[in-house]
Every structure is written in C-alpha cells, then in structure tokens.
PDB file of C-alpha atoms in Angstrom:
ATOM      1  CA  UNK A 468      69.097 -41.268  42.009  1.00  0.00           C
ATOM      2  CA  UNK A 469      66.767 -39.310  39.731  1.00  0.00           C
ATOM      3  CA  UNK A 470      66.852 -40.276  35.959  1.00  0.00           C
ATOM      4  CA  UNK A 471      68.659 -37.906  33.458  1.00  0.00           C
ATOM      5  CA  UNK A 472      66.466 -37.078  30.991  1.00  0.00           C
ATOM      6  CA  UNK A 473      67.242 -34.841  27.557  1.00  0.00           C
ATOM      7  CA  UNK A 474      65.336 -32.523  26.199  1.00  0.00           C
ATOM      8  CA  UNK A 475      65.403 -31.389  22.393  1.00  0.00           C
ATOM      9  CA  UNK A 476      64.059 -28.597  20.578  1.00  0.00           C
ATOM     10  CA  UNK A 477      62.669 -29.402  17.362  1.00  0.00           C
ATOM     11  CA  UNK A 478      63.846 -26.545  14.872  1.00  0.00           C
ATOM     12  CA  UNK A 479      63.695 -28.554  11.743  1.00  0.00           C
ATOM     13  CA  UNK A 480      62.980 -32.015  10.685  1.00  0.00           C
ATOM     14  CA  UNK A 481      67.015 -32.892  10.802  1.00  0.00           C
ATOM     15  CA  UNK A 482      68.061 -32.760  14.081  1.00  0.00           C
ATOM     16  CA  UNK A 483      71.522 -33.727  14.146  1.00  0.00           C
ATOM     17  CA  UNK A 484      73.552 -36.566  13.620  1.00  0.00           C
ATOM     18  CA  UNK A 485      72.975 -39.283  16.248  1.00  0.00           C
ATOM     19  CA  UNK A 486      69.743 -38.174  18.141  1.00  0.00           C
ATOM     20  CA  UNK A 487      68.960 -39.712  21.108  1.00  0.00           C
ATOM     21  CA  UNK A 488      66.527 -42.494  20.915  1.00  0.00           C
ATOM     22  CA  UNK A 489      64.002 -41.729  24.234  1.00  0.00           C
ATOM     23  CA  UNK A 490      61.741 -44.441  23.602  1.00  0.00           C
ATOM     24  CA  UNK A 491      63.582 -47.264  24.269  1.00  0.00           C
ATOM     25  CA  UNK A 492      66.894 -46.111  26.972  1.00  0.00           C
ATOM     26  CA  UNK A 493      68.217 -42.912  27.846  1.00  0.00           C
ATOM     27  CA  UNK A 494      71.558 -44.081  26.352  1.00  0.00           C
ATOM     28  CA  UNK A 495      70.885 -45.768  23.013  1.00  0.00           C
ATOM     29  CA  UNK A 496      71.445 -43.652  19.971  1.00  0.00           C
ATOM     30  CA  UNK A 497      69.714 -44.115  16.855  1.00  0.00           C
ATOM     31  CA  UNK A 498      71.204 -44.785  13.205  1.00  0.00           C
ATOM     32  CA  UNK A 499      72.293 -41.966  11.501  1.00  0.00           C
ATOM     33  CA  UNK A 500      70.345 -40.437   8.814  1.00  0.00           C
ATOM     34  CA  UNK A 501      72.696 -40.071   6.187  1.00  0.00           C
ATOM     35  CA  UNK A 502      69.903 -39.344   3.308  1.00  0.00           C
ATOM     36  CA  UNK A 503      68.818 -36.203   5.353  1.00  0.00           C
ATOM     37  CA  UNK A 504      71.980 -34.778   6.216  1.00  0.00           C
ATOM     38  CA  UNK A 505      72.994 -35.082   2.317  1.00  0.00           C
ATOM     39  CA  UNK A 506      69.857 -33.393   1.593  1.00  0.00           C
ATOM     40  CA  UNK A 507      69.945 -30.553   4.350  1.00  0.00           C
ATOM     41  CA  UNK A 508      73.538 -29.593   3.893  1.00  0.00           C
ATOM     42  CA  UNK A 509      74.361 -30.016   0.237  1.00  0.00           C
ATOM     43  CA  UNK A 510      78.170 -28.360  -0.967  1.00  0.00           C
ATOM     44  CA  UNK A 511      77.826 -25.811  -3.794  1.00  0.00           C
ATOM     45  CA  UNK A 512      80.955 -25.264  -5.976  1.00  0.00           C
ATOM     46  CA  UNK A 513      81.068 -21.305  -6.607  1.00  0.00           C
ATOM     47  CA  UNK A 514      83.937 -21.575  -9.438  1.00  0.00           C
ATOM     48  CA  UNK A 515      84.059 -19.531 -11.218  1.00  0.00           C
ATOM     49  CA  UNK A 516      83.320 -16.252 -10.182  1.00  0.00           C
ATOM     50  CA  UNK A 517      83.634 -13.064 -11.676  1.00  0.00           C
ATOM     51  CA  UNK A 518      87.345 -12.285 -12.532  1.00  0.00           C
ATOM     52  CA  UNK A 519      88.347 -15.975 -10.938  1.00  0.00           C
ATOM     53  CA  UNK A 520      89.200 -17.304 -14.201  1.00  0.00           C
ATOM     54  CA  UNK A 521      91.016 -13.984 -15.367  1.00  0.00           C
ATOM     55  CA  UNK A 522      93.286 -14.003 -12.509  1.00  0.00           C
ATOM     56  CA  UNK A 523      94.304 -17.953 -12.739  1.00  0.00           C
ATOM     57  CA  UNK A 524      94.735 -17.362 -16.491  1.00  0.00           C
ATOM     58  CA  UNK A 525      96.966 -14.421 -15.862  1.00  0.00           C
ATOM     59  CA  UNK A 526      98.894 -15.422 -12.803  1.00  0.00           C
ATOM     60  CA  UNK A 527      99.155 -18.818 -12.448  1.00  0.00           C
ATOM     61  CA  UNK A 528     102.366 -20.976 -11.726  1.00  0.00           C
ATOM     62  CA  UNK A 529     102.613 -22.320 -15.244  1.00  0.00           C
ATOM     63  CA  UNK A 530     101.785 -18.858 -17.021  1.00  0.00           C
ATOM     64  CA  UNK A 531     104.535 -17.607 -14.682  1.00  0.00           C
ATOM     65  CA  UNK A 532     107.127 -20.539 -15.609  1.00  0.00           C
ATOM     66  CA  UNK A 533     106.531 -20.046 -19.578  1.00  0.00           C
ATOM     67  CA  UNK A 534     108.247 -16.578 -19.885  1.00  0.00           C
ATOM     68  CA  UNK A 535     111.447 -15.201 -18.899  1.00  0.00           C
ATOM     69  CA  UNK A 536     109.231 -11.838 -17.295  1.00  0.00           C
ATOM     70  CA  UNK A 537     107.143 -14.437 -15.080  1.00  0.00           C
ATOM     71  CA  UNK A 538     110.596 -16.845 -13.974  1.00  0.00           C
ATOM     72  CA  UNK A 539     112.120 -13.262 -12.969  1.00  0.00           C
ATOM     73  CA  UNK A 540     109.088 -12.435 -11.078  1.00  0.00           C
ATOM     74  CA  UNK A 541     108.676 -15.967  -9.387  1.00  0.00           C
ATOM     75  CA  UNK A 542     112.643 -15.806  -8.315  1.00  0.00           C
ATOM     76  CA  UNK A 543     111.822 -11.824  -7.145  1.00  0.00           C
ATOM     77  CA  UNK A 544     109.095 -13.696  -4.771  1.00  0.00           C
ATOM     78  CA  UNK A 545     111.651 -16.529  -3.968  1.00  0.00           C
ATOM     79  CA  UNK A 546     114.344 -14.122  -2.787  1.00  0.00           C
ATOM     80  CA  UNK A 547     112.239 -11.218  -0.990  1.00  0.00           C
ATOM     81  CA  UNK A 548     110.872 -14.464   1.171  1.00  0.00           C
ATOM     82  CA  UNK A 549     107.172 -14.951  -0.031  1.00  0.00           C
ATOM     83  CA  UNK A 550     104.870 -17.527   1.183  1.00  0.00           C
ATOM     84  CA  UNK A 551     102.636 -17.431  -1.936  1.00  0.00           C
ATOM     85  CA  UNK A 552     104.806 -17.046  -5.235  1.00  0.00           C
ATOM     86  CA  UNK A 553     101.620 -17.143  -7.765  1.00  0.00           C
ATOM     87  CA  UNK A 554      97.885 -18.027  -7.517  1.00  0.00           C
TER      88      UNK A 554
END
C-alpha cells in the first residue's frame, strides 16, 4: 500500500485548529494554537446600534408591564397567538 499523504494550502499563517503534524507521522496532530485563533477570530459586540437602544427603551417587556396601555397590548399578543410578545 502507498502512503496517504495531505496536502495543505497555506492561505494565512492560522491554518486551522489541529493541523496535521507531517514531520513526525501522518497521523499525529499537533497542539492547538489557542493564542492565534483568539487573535485571528476576535468577537465584536455591535450594541448599540442606531435606533437599538430606542426600540428596547420603548418596547421592552418591563416598559410594557408598567402601564395599563402596554399589559393590554402584551394580553392582545397573548390571545391573537404571538411567538414574540415584546423585544
């Protein structure tokens, strides 16, 4: 039988978690590089955006629950069979 090898395309200097390791056997897989993939891939938090804060000030649960015009409108939503009743 012929030996399997795998090729890889180097894009960037990440590539991937658990590379394979092709110096030593075919099948061992090298530690993965946590401090890279943190770096490559870091979250962003977009909050808030432009009328984000407006709407969750305006129609939010509890803004909803302190008058007797937002309870009517949650039960409204209960009643016609909403799966969302306020943001």
């Amino acid at each position: 039988m012929g030996l399997i090898t795998i090729r890889t395309y180097k894009t960037h200097k990440y590539q991937g978690p658990g590379k394979v390791a092709t110096k030593t056997s075919p099948n061992a897989v090298e530690k993965y590089m946590w401090a890279e993939h943190f770096r490559v891939s870091k979250a962003r938090c977009y909050f808030p955006r432009a009328r984000e804060l407006r709407r969750v000030n305006k129609h939010s649960w509890d803004v909803r629950m302190s008058t007797p015009g937002g309870r009517r409108v949650l039960m409204n939503r209960i009643l016609k069979g909403r799966f969302v009743l306020s943001h």
